[in-house]
Structures are given as C-alpha cells and as structure tokens.
Coordinates of C-alpha atoms and ligand atoms in Angstrom, one line a residue:
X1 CA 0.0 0.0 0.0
X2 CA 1.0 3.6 -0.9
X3 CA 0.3 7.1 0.3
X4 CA 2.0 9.8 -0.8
X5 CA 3.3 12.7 1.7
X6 CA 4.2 16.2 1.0
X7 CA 6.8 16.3 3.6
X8 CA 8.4 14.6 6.4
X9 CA 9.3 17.3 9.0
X10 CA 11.7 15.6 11.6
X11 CA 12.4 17.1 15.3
X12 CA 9.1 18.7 15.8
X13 CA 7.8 20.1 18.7
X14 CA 4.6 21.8 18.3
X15 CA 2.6 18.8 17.1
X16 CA 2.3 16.5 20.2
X17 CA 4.1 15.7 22.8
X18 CA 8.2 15.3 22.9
X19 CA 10.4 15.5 20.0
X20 CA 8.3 14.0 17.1
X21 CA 8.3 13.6 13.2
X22 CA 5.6 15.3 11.6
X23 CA 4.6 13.1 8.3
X24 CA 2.1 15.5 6.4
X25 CA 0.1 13.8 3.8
X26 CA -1.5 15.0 0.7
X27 CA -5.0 16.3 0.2
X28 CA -7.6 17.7 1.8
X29 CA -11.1 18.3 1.5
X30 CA -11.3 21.2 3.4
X31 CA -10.8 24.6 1.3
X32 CA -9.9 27.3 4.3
X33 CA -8.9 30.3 3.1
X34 CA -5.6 30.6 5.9
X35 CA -4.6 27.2 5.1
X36 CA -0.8 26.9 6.0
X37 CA 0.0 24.5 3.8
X38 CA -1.4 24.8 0.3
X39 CA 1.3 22.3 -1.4
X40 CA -1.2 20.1 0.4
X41 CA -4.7 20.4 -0.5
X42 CA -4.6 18.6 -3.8
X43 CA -3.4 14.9 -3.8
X44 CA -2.5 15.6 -7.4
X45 CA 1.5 16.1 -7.3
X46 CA 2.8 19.7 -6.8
X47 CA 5.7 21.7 -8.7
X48 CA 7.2 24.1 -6.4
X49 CA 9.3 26.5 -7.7
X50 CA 11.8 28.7 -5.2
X51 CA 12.3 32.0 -7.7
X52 CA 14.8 33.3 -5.7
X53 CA 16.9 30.5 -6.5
X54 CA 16.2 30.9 -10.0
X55 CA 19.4 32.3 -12.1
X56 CA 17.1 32.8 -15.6
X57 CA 19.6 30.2 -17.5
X58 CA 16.8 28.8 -19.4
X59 CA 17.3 24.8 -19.0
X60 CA 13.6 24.3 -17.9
X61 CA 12.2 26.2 -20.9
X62 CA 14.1 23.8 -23.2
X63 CA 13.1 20.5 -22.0
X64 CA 9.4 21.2 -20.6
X65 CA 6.5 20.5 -23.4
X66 CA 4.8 23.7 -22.0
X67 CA 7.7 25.7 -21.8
X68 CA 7.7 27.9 -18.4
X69 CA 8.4 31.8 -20.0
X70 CA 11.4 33.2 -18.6
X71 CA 10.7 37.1 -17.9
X72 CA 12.6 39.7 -18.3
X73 CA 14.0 39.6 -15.1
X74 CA 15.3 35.9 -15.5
X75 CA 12.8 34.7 -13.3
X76 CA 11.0 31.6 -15.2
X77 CA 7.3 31.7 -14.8
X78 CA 5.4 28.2 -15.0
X79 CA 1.5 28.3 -16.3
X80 CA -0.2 25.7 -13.8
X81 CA -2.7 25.1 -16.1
X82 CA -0.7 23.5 -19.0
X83 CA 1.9 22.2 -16.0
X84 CA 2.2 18.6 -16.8
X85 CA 4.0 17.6 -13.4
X86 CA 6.2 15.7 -15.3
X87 CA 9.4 16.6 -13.6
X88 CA 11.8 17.2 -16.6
X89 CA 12.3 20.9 -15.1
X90 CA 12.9 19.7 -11.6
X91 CA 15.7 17.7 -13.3
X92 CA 17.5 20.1 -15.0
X93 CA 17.5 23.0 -12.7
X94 CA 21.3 23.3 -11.7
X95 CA 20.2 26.0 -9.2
X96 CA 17.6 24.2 -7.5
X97 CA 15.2 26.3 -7.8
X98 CA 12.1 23.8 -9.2
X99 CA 11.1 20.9 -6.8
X100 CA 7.7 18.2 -7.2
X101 CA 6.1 17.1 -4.3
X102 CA 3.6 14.7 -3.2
X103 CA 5.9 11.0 -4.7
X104 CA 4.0 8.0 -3.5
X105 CA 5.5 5.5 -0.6
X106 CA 4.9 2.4 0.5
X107 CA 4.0 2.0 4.8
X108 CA 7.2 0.1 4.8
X109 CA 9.2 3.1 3.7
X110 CA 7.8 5.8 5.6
X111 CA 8.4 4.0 8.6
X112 CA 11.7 3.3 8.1
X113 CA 12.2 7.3 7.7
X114 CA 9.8 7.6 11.5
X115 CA 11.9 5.2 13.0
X116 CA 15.4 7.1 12.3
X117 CA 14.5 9.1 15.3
X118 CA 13.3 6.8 17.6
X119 CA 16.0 7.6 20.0
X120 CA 14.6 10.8 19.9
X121 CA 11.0 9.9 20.9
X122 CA 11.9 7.5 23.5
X123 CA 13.7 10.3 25.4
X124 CA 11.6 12.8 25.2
X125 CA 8.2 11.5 25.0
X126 CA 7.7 11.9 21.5
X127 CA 6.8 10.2 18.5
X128 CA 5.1 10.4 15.0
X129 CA 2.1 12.9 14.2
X130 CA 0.1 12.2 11.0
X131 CA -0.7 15.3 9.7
X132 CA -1.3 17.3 6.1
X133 CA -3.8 18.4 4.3
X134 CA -6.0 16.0 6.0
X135 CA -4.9 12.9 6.8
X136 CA -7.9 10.7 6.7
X137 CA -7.9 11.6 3.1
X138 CA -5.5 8.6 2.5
X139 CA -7.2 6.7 5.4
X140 CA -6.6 3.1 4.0
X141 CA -2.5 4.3 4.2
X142 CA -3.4 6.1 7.9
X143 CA -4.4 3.5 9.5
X144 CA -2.0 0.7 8.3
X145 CA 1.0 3.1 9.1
X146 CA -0.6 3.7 12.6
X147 CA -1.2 0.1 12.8
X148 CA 2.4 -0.9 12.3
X149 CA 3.4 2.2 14.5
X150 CA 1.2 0.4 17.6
X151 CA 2.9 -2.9 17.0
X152 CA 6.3 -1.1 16.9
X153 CA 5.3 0.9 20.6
X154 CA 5.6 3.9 18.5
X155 CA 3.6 7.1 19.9
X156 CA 1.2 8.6 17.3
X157 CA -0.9 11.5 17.0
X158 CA -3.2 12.4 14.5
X159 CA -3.8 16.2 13.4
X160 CA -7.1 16.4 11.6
X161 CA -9.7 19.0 10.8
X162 CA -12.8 16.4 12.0
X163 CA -14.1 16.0 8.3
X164 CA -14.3 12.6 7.6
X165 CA -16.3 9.3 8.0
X166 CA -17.4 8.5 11.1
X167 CA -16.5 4.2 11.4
X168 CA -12.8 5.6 10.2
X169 CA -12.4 8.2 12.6
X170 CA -13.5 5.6 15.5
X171 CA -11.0 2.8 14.0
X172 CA -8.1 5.7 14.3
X173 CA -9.2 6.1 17.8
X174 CA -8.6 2.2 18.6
X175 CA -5.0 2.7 17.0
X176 CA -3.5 6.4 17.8
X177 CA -2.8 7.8 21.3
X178 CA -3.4 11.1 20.2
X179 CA -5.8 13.8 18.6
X180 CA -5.2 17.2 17.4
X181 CA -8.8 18.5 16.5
X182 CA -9.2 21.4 14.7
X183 CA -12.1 23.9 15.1
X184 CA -12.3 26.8 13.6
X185 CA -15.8 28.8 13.6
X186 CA -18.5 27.7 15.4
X187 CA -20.9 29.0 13.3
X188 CA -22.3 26.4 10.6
X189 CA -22.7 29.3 7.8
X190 CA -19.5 30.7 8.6
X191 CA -17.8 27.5 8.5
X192 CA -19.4 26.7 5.2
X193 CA -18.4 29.5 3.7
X194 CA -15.1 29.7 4.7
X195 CA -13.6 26.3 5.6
X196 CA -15.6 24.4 2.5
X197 CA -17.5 22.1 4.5
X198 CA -20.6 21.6 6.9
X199 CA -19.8 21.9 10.1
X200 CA -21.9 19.3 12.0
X201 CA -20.2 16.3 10.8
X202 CA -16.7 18.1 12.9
X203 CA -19.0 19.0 16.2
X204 CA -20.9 15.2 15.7
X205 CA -17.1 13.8 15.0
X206 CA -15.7 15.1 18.2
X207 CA -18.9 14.3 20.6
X208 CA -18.2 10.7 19.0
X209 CA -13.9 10.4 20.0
X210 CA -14.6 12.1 23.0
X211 CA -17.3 9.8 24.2
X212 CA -14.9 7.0 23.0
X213 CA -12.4 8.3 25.5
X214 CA -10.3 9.0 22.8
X215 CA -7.2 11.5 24.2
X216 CA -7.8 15.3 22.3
X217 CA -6.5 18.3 21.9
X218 CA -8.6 20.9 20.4
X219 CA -6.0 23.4 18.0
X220 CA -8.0 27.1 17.3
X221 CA -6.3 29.1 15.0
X222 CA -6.8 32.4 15.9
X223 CA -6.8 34.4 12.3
X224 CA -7.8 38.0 12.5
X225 CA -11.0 38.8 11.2
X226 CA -11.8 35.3 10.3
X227 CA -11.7 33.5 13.8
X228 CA -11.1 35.6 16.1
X229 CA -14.0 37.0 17.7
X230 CA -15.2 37.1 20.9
X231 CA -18.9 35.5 19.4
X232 CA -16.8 32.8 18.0
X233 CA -14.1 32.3 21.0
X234 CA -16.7 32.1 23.5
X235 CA -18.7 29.4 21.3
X236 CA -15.9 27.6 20.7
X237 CA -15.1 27.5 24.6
X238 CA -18.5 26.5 25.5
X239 CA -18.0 23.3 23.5
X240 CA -15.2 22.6 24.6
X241 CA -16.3 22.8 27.9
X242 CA -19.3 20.2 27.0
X243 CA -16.2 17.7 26.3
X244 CA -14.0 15.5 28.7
X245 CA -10.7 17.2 27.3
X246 CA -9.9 20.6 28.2
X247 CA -7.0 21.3 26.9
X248 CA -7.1 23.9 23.7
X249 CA -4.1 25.3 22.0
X250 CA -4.4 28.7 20.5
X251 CA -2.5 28.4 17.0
X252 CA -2.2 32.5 16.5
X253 CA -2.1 33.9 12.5
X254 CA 1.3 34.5 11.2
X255 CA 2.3 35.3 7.3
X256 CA 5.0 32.3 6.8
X257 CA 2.9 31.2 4.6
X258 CA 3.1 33.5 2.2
X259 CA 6.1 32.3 1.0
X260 CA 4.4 29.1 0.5
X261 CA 2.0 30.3 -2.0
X262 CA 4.6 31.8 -3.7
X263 CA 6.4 29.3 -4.3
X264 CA 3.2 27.2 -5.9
X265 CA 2.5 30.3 -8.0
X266 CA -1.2 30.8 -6.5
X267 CA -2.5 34.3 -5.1
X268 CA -3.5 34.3 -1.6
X269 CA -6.3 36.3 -0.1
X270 CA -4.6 36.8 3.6
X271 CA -1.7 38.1 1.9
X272 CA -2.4 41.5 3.3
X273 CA -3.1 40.3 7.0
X274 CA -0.9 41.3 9.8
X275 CA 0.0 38.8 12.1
X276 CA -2.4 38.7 14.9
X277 CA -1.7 41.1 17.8
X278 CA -0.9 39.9 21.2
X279 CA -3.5 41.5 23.1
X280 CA -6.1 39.7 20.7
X281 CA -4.4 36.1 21.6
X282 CA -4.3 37.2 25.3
X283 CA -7.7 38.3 25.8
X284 CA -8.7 34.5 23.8
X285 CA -6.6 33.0 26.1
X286 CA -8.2 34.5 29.0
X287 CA -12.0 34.1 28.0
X288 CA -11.2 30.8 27.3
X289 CA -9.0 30.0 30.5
X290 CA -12.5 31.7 32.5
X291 CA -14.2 28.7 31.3
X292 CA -12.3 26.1 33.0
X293 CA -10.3 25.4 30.0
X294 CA -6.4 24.2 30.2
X295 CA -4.9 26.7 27.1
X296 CA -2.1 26.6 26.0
X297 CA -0.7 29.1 23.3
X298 CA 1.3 27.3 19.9
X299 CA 0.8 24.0 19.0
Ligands
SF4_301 S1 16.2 25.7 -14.9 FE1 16.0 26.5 -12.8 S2 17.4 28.2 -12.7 FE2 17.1 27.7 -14.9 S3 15.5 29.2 -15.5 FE3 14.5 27.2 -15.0 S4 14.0 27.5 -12.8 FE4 15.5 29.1 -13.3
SF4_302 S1 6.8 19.8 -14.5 FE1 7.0 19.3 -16.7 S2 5.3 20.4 -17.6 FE2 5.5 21.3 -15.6 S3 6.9 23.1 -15.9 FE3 8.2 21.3 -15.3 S4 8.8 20.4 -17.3 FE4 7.1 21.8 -17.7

C-alpha cells in the first residue's frame, strides 16, 4: 500500500508531545482560506518553484512541453494550467530552484524514515504525528501506518480537521494515542463559507472520540477577522467545555505562509493580514482560560 506525503518534517515540537516527526500527507477536502499548507490540498502532485533560487539560464524552458516563460527579469514563470507535473524541469535545474512534491510511498518506507528518530521519541516522549492536508484523506495508508506504529510501541498523534467518515475516525481512535482537533468557527454558515464544508459532521465527530475516550486536543487558529472574535471564541469554549478534554491550543495567525503560496505560484487572499496582535491572543486565552479550560498558546 501507498500514500504519498508532502513532507516529512523531523524534530518537531509543536505537534504532540516530545520530540516528534511530523509526516504531512496530501490532500484535503477542506478549502480554508488561511490554510498553512497549500502544497497540500490537492493529492495531485505539486511543482514548487523557489524563484529566488532561479538564475534565468533557461534549462527548464528547453526541456518542458509547456515551456515555463522566462521574464525579463530571468525569473521563469510556469503556467499551472498546462503544467504537466512531469518533472523534466525539476531535473534540470542546476540551481535548485524547481522541486515536485507529493511522490507515492509504501508504509514500509515511511516507517523506516519515522523510525530514524526513535532515540529521539523514547527520550523525550515523542513520537510520530500524522498530519497534512488531511490525513484521513489517504485513510486506508493512515491507518496501516498507525497500525504498524502500535505494534512497533511507537507514539502517534493524528492532526485532523474532523471531516471525515465517522467508522474511520473511531478505527483511528482504537490505534492512535493522540488527537489534534481542529475547530475553527462555530458558526455552521461561517464555516461553510469559509472552511468548504458543513460543520456538523466536525462537532458530531468530536462528541463521537470524545465519548470513545479517545485522548484530544482541540487546536484554534486564531486568524484576524476570520476567527477571532469574541462571538466565535466564546462558542468555541463553550464546546469545549461540554467535552471531557480541556485542553485547547491557540494556534495565532502568522504570514510564513506566504512564502508558500509563492512558491506554488497561487494568489493568496490573507496576503495583506498582519499577524495577529498579542492582546487579541491574550484576551482568547483568558476568555477561554475563565471557562475552565487548560490553554495553552502554539501547538
Ligand atoms: S532551470 Fe531553474 S534556474 Fe534555470 S530558468 Fe528554470 S527555474 Fe530558473
Ligand atoms: S513539471 Fe513538466 S510540464 Fe511542468 S513546468 Fe516542469 S517540465 Fe514543464
């Protein structure tokens, strides 16, 4: 069996507990408009292209069957709708500057990569988050790698937005240790409008793991404007507080990603957005904290 990843992000320490290696896997059914990591919403493969590496010498432009145009700057320009994701560029760039990613593995590989650092995990508590995207997009691969990972006494976590079917979500809680559960807006029109997808199935998701006694941590991204307000932070502490967990991690707005949707040649609509100011995430924090809730700021 195969799944294919967009990254592999090793020594990690804002996605669980301990040192851990954060595999992020490709696709996602969600469409929020913040998303920190677009390279991973299609499962489709995904050309990056780092234009500050780029020295304008021309090598993609010859071998690619939809040439990329190189401006007059020397920066070469790909069009992603003719954009074969064939690779021939990525092989030719000298400088570096073009990369694909999203290449299928088998469970056997990627845990051979997780279990380069298990020296890691076993002394600091860590161990291996499932993330993307959204990882119960490739749940056939999930749960065999957490499978294996169980049987090896590997620690796993799995970062998910709540979207997904119910029986899969439940077998994930028989075989992880760990959630990381998204919510975002509390409001099902808002959500719908900006995340993509009903909300109910999430809220109906979580009352379903948390019943199970599954182990969760709720992650609110706090992005200004969108999330932030006190309608939506108090709703979203009140159902928290209707849960067994209490512990919520306030994941504040910053622009790194920017860079990221640069370097996939897409426009992003936050662009423009400041990170979000301190005294916003403090007074969250607080309103929150007044519930009874454990909060914790960062992953
Ligand atoms: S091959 Fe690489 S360095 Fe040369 S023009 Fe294309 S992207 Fe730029
Ligand atoms: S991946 Fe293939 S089609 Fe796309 S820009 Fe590179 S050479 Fe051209």
């Amino acid at each position: 069996m195969t799944g294919t990843c967009f990254n592999i992000q090793r020594y990690s320490v804002h996605d669980g507990p301990g040192i851990r290696t954060t595999v992020f896997l490709k696709g996602c059914p969600l469409s929020c408009t913040w998303c920190h990591n677009p390279e991973g919403m299609s499962r489709e493969l995904e050309l990056i292209v780092v234009q500050d590496r780029c020295v304008g010498c021309g090598a993609c432009v010859e071998v690619c069957p939809n040439p990329p145009v190189v401006d007059p700057g020397g920066r070469s320009v790909t069009d992603r709708r003719s954009c074969l994701r064939c690779g021939s560029c990525v092989d030719v760039c000298v400088a570096g500057a073009r990369r694909l990613v999203g290449q299928p593995m088998t469970v056997e590989e990627l845990l051979a990569e997780i279990e380069r650092d298990r020296a890691f995990y076993e002394e600091s508590g860590g161990g291996v988050t499932f993330s993307g995207g959204e990882p119960f997009e490739q749940h056939e691969f999930l749960l065999a790698c957490l499978r294996v990972c169980r049987e090896r006494g590997l620690h796993t976590a799995v970062d998910t937005s709540g979207y997904a079917p119910r029986d899969v979500i439940l077998e994930a809680a028989t075989l992880t240790d760990l959630f990381l559960y998204d919510l975002k807006l509390l409001d099902e029109a808002r959500h719908r409008e900006l995340v993509g997808v009903p909300l109910a199935p999430v809220l109906e998701n979580l009352h379903a793991l948390d019943e199970a006694g599954a182990e969760i941590w709720i992650r609110f991204p706090l992005i200004p404007g969108v999330t932030d307000s006190m309608d939506n932070v108090n709703a979203l502490g009140r159902k928290v507080a209707s849960l067994r967990t209490r512990r919520v991690h306030l994941l504040p707005f910053h622009r790194t990603a920017a860079d990221k949707y640069a370097r996939i040649e897409r426009a992003w609509e936050h662009a423009g957005l400041e990170d979000v100011a301190e005294d916003r995430v403090k007074e969250a924090a607080e309103a929150l904290g007044a519930m009874g809730l454990d909060v914790r700021i960062g992953g």
